[in-house]
Coordinates of C-alpha atoms and ligand atoms in Angstrom, one line a residue:
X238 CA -229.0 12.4 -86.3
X239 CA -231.4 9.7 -85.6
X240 CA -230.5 6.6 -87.1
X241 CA -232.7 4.1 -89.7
X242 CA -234.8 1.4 -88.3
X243 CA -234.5 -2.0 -90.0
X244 CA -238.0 -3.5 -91.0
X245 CA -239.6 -2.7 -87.8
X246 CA -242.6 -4.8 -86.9
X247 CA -246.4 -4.3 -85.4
X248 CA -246.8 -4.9 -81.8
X249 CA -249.8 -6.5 -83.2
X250 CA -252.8 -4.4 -81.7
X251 CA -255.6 -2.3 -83.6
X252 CA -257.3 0.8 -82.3
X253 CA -261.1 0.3 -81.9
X254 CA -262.8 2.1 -85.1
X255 CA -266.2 2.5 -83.3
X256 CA -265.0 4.6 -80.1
X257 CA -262.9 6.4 -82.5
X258 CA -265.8 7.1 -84.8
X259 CA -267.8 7.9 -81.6
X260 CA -265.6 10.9 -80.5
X261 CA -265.4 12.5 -83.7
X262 CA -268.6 12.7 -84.1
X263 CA -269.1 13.9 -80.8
X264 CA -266.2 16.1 -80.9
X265 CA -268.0 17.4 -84.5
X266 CA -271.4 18.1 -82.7
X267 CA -269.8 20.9 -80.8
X268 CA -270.7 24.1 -83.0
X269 CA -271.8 22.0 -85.8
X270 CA -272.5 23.7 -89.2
X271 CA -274.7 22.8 -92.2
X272 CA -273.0 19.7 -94.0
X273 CA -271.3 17.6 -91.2
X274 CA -268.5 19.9 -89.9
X275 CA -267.8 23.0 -87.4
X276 CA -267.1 26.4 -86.5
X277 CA -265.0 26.6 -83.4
X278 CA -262.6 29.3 -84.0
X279 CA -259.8 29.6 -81.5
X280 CA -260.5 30.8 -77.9
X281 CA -264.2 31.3 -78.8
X282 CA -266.7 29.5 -76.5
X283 CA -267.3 26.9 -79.0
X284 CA -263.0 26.1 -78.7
X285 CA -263.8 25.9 -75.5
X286 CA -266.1 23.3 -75.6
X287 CA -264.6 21.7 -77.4
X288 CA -261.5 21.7 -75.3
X289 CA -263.2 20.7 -72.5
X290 CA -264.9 17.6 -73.8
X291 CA -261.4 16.1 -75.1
X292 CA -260.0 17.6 -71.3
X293 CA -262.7 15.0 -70.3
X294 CA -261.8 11.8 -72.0
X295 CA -257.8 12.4 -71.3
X296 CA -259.1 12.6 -67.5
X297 CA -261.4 9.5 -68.0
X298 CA -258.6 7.5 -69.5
X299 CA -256.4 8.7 -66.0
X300 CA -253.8 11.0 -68.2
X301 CA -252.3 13.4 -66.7
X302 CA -253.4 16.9 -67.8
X303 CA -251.4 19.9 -68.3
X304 CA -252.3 23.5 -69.5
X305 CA -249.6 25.7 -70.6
X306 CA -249.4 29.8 -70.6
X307 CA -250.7 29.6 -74.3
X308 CA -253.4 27.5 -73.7
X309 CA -251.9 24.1 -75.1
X310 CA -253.3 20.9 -73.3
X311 CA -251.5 18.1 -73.2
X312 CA -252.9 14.5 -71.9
X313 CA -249.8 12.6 -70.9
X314 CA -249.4 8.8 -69.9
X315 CA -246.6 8.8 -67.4
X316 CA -246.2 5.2 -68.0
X317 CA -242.3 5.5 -67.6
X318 CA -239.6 7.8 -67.0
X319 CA -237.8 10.4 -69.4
X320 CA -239.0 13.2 -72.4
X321 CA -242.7 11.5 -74.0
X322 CA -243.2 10.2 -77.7
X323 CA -246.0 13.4 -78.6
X324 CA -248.3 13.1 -80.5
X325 CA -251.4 15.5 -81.4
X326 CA -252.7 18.0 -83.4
X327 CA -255.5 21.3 -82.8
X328 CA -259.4 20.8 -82.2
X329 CA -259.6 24.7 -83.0
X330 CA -261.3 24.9 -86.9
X331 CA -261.9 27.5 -89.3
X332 CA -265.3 28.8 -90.1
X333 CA -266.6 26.6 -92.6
X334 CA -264.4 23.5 -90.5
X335 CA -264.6 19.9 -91.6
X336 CA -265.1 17.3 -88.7
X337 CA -261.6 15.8 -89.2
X338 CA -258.6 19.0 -89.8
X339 CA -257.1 18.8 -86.4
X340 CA -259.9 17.0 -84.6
X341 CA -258.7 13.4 -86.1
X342 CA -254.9 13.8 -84.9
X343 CA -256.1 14.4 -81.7
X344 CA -258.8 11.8 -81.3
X345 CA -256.5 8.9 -82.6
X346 CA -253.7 10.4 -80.3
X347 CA -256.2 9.3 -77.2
X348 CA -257.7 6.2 -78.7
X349 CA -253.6 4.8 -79.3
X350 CA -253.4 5.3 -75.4
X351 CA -255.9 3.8 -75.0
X352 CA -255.6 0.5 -77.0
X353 CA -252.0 0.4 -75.6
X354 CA -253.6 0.4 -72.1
X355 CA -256.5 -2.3 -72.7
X356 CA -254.1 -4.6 -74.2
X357 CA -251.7 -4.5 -71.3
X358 CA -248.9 -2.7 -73.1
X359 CA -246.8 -0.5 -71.4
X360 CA -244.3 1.3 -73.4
X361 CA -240.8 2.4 -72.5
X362 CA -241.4 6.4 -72.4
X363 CA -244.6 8.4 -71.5
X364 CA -247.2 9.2 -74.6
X365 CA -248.4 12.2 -75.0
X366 CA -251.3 13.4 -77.2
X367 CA -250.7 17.7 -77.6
X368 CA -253.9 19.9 -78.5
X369 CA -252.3 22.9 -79.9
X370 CA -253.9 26.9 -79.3
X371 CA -255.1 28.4 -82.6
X372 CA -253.1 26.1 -85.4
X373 CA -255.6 27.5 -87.7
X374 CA -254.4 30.9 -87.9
X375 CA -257.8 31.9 -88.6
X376 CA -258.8 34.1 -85.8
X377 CA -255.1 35.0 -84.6
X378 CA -252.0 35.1 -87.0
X379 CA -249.9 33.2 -87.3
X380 CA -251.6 30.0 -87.6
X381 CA -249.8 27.2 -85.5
X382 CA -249.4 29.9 -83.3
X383 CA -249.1 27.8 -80.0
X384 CA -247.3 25.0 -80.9
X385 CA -244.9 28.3 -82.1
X386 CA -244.7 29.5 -78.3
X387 CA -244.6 25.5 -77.6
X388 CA -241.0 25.3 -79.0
X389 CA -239.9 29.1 -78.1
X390 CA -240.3 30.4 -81.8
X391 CA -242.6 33.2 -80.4
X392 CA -242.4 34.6 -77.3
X393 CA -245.5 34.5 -74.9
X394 CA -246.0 38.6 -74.0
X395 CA -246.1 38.8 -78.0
X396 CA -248.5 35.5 -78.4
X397 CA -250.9 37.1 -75.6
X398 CA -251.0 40.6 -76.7
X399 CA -251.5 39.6 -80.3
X400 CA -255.1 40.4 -81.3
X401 CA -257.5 38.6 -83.7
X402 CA -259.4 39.9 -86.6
X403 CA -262.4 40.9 -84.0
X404 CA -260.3 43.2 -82.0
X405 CA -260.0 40.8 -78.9
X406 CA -256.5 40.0 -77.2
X407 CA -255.4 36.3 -77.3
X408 CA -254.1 36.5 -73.6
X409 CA -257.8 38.0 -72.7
X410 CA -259.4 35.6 -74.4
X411 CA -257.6 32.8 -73.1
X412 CA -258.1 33.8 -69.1
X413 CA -262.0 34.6 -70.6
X414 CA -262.4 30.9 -71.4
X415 CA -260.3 29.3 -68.3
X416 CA -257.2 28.0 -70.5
X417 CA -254.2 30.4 -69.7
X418 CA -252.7 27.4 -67.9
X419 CA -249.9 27.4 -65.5
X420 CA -247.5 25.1 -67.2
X421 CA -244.4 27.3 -68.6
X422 CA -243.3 27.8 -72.3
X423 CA -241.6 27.1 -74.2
X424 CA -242.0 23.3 -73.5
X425 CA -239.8 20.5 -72.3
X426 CA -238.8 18.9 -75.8
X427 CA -240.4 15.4 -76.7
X428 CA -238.4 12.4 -77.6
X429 CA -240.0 12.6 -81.0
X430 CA -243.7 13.8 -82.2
X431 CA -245.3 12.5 -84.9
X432 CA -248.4 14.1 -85.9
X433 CA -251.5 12.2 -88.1
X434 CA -253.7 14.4 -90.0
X435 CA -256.1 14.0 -93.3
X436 CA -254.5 15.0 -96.5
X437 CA -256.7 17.7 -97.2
X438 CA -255.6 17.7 -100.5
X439 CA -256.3 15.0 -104.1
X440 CA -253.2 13.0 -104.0
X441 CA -253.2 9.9 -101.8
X442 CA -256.7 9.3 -103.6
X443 CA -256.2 10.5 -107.1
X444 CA -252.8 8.1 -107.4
X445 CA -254.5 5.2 -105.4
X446 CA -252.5 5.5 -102.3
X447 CA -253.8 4.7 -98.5
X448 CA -251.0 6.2 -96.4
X449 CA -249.1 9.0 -97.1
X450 CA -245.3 9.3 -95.5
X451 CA -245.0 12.5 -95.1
X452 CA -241.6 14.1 -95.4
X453 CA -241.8 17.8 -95.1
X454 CA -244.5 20.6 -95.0
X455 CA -244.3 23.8 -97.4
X456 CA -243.4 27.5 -97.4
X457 CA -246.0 29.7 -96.1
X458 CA -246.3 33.4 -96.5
X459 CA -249.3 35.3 -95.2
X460 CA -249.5 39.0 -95.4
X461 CA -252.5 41.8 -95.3
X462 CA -252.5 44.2 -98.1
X463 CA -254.3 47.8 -96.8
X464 CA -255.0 49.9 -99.6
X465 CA -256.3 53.6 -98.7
X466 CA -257.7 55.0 -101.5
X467 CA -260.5 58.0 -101.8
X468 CA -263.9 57.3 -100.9
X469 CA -266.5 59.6 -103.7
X470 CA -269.7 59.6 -105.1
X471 CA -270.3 55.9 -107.2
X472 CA -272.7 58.2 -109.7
X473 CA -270.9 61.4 -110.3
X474 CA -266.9 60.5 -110.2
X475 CA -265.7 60.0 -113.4
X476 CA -263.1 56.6 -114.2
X477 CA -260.6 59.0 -114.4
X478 CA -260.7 60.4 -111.3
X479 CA -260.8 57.7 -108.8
X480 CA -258.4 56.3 -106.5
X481 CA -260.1 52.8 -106.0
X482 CA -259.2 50.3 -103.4
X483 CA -261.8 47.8 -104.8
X484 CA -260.4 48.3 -108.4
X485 CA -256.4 47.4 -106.6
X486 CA -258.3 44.6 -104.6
X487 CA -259.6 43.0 -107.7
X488 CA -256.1 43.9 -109.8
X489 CA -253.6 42.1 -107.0
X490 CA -255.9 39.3 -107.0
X491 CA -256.1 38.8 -110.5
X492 CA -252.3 39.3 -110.2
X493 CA -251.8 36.3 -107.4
X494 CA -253.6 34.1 -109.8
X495 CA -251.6 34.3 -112.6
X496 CA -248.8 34.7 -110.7
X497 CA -249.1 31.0 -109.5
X498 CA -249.7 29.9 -113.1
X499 CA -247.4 31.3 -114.3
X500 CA -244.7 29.4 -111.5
X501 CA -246.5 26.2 -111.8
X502 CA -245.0 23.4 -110.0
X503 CA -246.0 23.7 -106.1
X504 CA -246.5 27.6 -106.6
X505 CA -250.4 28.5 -104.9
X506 CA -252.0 31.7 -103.7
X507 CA -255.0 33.2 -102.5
X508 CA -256.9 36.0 -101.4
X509 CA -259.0 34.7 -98.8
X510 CA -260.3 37.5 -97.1
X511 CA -261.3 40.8 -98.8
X512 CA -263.3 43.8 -96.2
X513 CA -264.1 47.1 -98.2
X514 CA -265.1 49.9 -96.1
X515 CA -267.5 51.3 -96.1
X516 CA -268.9 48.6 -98.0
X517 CA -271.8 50.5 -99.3
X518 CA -273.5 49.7 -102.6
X519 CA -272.9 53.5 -104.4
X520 CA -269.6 54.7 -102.9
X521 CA -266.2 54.3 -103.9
X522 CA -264.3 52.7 -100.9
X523 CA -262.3 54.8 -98.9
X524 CA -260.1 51.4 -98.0
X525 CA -259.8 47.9 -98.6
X526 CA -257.6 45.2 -96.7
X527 CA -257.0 41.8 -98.5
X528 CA -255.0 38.8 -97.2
X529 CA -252.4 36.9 -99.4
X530 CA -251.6 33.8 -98.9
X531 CA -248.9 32.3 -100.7
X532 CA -246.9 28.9 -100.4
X533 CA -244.1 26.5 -102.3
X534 CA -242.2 23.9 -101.2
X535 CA -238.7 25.6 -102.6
X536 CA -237.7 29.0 -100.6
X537 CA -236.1 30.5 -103.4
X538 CA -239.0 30.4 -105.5
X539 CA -241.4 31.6 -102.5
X540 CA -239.0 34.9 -102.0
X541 CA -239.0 35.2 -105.7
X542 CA -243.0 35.5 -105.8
X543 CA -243.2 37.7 -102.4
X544 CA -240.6 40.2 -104.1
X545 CA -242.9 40.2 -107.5
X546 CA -245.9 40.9 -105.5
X547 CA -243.8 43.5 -103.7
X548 CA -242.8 45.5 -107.2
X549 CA -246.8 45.2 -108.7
X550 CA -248.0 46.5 -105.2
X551 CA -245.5 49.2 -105.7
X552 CA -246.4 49.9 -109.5
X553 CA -250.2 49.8 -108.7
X554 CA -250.1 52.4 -106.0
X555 CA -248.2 54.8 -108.2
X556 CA -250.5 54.1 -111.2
X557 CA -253.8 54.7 -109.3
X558 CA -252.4 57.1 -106.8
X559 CA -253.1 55.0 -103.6
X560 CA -251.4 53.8 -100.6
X561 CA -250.3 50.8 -100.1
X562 CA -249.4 49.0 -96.8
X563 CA -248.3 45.6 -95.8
X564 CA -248.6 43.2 -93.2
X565 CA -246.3 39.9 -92.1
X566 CA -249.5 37.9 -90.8
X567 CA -247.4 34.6 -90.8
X568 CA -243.7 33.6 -92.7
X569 CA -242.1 30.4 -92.1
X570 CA -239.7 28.5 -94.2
X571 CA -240.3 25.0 -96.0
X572 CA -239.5 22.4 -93.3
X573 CA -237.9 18.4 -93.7
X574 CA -239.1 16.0 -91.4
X575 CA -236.7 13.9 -89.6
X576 CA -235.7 11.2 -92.1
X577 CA -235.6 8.1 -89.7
X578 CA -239.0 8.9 -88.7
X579 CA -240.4 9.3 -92.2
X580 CA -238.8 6.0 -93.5
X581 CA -240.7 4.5 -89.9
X582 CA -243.6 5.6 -91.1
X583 CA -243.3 4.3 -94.4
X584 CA -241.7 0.7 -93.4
X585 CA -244.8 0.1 -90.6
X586 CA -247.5 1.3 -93.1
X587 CA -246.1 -1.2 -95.7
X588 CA -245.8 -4.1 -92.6
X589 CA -249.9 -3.1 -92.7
X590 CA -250.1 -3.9 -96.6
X591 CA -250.8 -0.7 -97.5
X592 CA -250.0 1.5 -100.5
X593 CA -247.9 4.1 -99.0
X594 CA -246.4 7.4 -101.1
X595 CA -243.8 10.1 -99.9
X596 CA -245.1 13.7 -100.5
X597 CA -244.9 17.2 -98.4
X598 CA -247.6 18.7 -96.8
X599 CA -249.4 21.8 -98.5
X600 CA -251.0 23.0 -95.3
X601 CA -249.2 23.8 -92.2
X602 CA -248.7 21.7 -89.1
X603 CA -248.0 22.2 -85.7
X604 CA -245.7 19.1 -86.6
X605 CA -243.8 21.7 -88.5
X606 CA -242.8 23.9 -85.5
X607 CA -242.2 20.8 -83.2
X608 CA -239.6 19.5 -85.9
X609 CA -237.4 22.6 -84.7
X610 CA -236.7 20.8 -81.3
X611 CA -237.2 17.0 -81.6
X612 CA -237.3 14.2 -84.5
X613 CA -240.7 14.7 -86.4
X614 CA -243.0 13.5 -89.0
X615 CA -246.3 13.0 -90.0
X616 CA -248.9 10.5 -91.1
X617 CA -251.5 11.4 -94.0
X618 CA -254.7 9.6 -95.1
X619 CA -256.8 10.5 -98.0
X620 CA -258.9 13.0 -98.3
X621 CA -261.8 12.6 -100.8
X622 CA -262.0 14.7 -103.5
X623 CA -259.5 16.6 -101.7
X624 CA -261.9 18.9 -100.0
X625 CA -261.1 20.6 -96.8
X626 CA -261.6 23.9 -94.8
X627 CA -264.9 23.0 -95.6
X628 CA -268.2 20.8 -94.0
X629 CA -267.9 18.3 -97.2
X630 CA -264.5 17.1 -96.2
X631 CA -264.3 13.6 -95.8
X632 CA -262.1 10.4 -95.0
X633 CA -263.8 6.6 -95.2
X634 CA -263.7 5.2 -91.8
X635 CA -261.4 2.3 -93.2
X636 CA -258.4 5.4 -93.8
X637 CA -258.8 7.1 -90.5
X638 CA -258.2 3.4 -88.9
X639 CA -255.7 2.8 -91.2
X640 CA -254.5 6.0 -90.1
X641 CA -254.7 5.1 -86.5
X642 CA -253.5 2.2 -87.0
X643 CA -249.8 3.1 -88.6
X644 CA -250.0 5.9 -85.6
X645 CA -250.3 3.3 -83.0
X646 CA -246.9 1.3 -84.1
X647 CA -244.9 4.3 -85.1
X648 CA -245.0 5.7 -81.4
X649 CA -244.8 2.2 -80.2
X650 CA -241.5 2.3 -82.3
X651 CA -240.4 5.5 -81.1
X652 CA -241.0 4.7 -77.6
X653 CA -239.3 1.2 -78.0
X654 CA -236.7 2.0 -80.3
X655 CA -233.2 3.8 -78.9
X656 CA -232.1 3.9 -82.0
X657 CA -234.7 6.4 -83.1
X658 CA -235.5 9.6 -81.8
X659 CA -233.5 12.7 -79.9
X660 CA -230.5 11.9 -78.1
Ligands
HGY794 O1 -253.4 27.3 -93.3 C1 -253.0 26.1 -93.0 O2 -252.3 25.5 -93.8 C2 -253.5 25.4 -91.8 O3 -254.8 25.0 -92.0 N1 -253.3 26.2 -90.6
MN795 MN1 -255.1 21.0 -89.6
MN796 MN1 -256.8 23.6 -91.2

């Protein structure tokens, strides 16, 4: 176990807020989208694009670039000898993506090489700035799918024959846009990885707080819910007689909400995607498929909804005589950071003067699947209102420097610091 650092200090550089603010909003004009964000789903041309343009700037700033067999590109500064301090995030987005989910982890990941490197400071271990394949999970399930294969959680003949929601095969689609890479999985293991991301939820701003340490990321479990029922004739089947995916669609929905209210605390849920076939204004569907997410930070309490929403899928089926099958999109457990990392995090954004508060993560992270091999945490700034996963998301410049900022001396720290990190 890594051990605590003692009031660490800043090297005493800042990252500079106008070329940061000039790659995101370059970064954000690739598939752009009413509102300010983006649509690049993974492995789509616009991904690609957008892979390439950040493959650009870690070649203009002389990293060394690697692709792996899942399509993870890493930008490496092979400043010194032994495993890198990682850092990084995904540029992939969902369809109504904000210009900072992913994008800003990324982009401050370069500009702290970069500031390191104008100022004349070399540190101790290589830096290393990840883009992760399809963390969205939007297109292909799971989401953080590659930084999965990354640390040998999945293997890569599953990854690459897994297929996304429009019937194409993620290996295909990764030879299709040049990024089935040569470098093997799973990954040589970092020193430590620390990953800076917008909230993407109300908290840091609601309670006042500029930095958020954060110390873990929460249970997820994704499945798809197919219900075949009997398409008939919207006009001449009587109530009685139906066997009505819609109807079940509607009812497990109505179930997930009060489900969640009913757990309070951390407890969410959500049916995100709903597809009725054949989708036609006067027939009862023949089939519907739903997807249900649900999360919470405590396990026990996660298991105890899935095994609720188990018994009312059973009790629905029997009661409206249809059938019911289930999918494991994504499952993965609640996850601690690395403790000695997190209280880094916190001790360097207080050497800043800011407010800084302790909290897990409600999304997931890739920084959640590299915690299974090296000492990980994460850095949060505010999101405004909260919003995400959609164009109006939004972080004042002064927060993603802040951000950036913290960032910048944490993998100093890492890098400098035997005391912290894998052994
Ligand atoms: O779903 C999530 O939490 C993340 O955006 N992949
Ligand atoms: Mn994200
Ligand atoms: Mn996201």
């Amino acid at each position: 176990m890594s051990s605590q650092v003692t009031s660490p200090t800043t090297v005493g550089v800042r990252i500079d807020q106008g070329r940061l603010r000039e790659r995101l909003d370059a970064l954000a004009e690739i598939s752009p989208i009413p509102g300010g964000g983006s649509s690049r789903l993974a492995l789509t041309d616009e991904d690609r694009e957008g892979r390439d343009l950040v493959r650009s700037w870690m070649t203009d700033l002389g990293l060394d670039v690697t692709i792996d067999s899942v399509g993870n590109v890493f930008g490496t500064w092979k400043c010194a000898d032994g495993a890198p301090v990682m850092t990084g995030s995904h540029i992939d987005t969902v369809r109504t993506g904000g210009r900072y989910d992913g994008n800003y982890g990324v982009l401050a990941g370069l500009e702290v090489i970069e500031t390191l490197m104008a100022s004349n400071l070399v540190p101790s271990r290589p830096l290393s700035v990840g883009v992760f394949t399809n963390e969205e999970g939007a297109r292909f399930q799971p989401d953080m799918l590659g930084s999965l294969v990354y640390v040998g959680g999945l293997d890569l003949e599953t990854a690459l024959d897994t297929v996304s929601i429009d019937g194409a095969r993620l290996g295909d689609e990764l030879v299709r846009i040049g990024y089935a890479g040569p470098a093997p999985v799973p990954g040589l293991h970092p020193h430590a990885f620390v990953e800076l991301h917008i909230e993407q939820g109300p908290i840091l701003e609601a309670e006042g707080f500029t930095i958020g340490a954060v110390d873990g990321v929460q249970g997820i479990s994704w499945q798809e819910v197919t219900i075949h029922g009997q398409s008939n004739h919207a006009g001449t089947t009587p109530m009685r007689l139906r066997h009505d995916p819609s109807f079940v669609a509607g009812a497990i929905t109505v179930f997930l909400r009060d489900l969640a209210i009913r757990f309070g605390g951390n407890q969410v849920c959500t049916v995100g995607k709903i597809d009725l076939s054949p989708n036609l204004v006067n027939v009862v569907p023949a089939k519907a498929t739903i997807t249900l997410d649900v999360r919470n930070t405590d396990e026990t309490i996660l298991k105890r909804a899935e095994s609720e929403i188990a018994a009312f899928l059973e009790k629905l089926a029997n009661d409206e005589g249809v059938r019911i099958e289930t999918r494991v999109l994504a499952r993965f457990e609640p996850v601690i950071f690395d403790e000695a990392v997190v209280d880094l995090v916190e001790q360097l954004a207080i050497q800043h003067g800011h407010s800084v508060k302790r909290l897990p993560s409600g999304a997931g992270h890739d920084a959640q699947m590299l915690a299974r091999v090296c000492p990980t945490a994460m850095i949060f700034v505010p999101s405004h209102l909260g919003i995400s996963h959609n164009p109006a998301e939004h972080t004042d410049d002064q927060d993603l420097v802040h951000g950036a900022n913290v960032l910048l001396d944490t993998m100093w720290h890492l890098a400098n610091d035997s005391r912290i990190g894998a052994h």
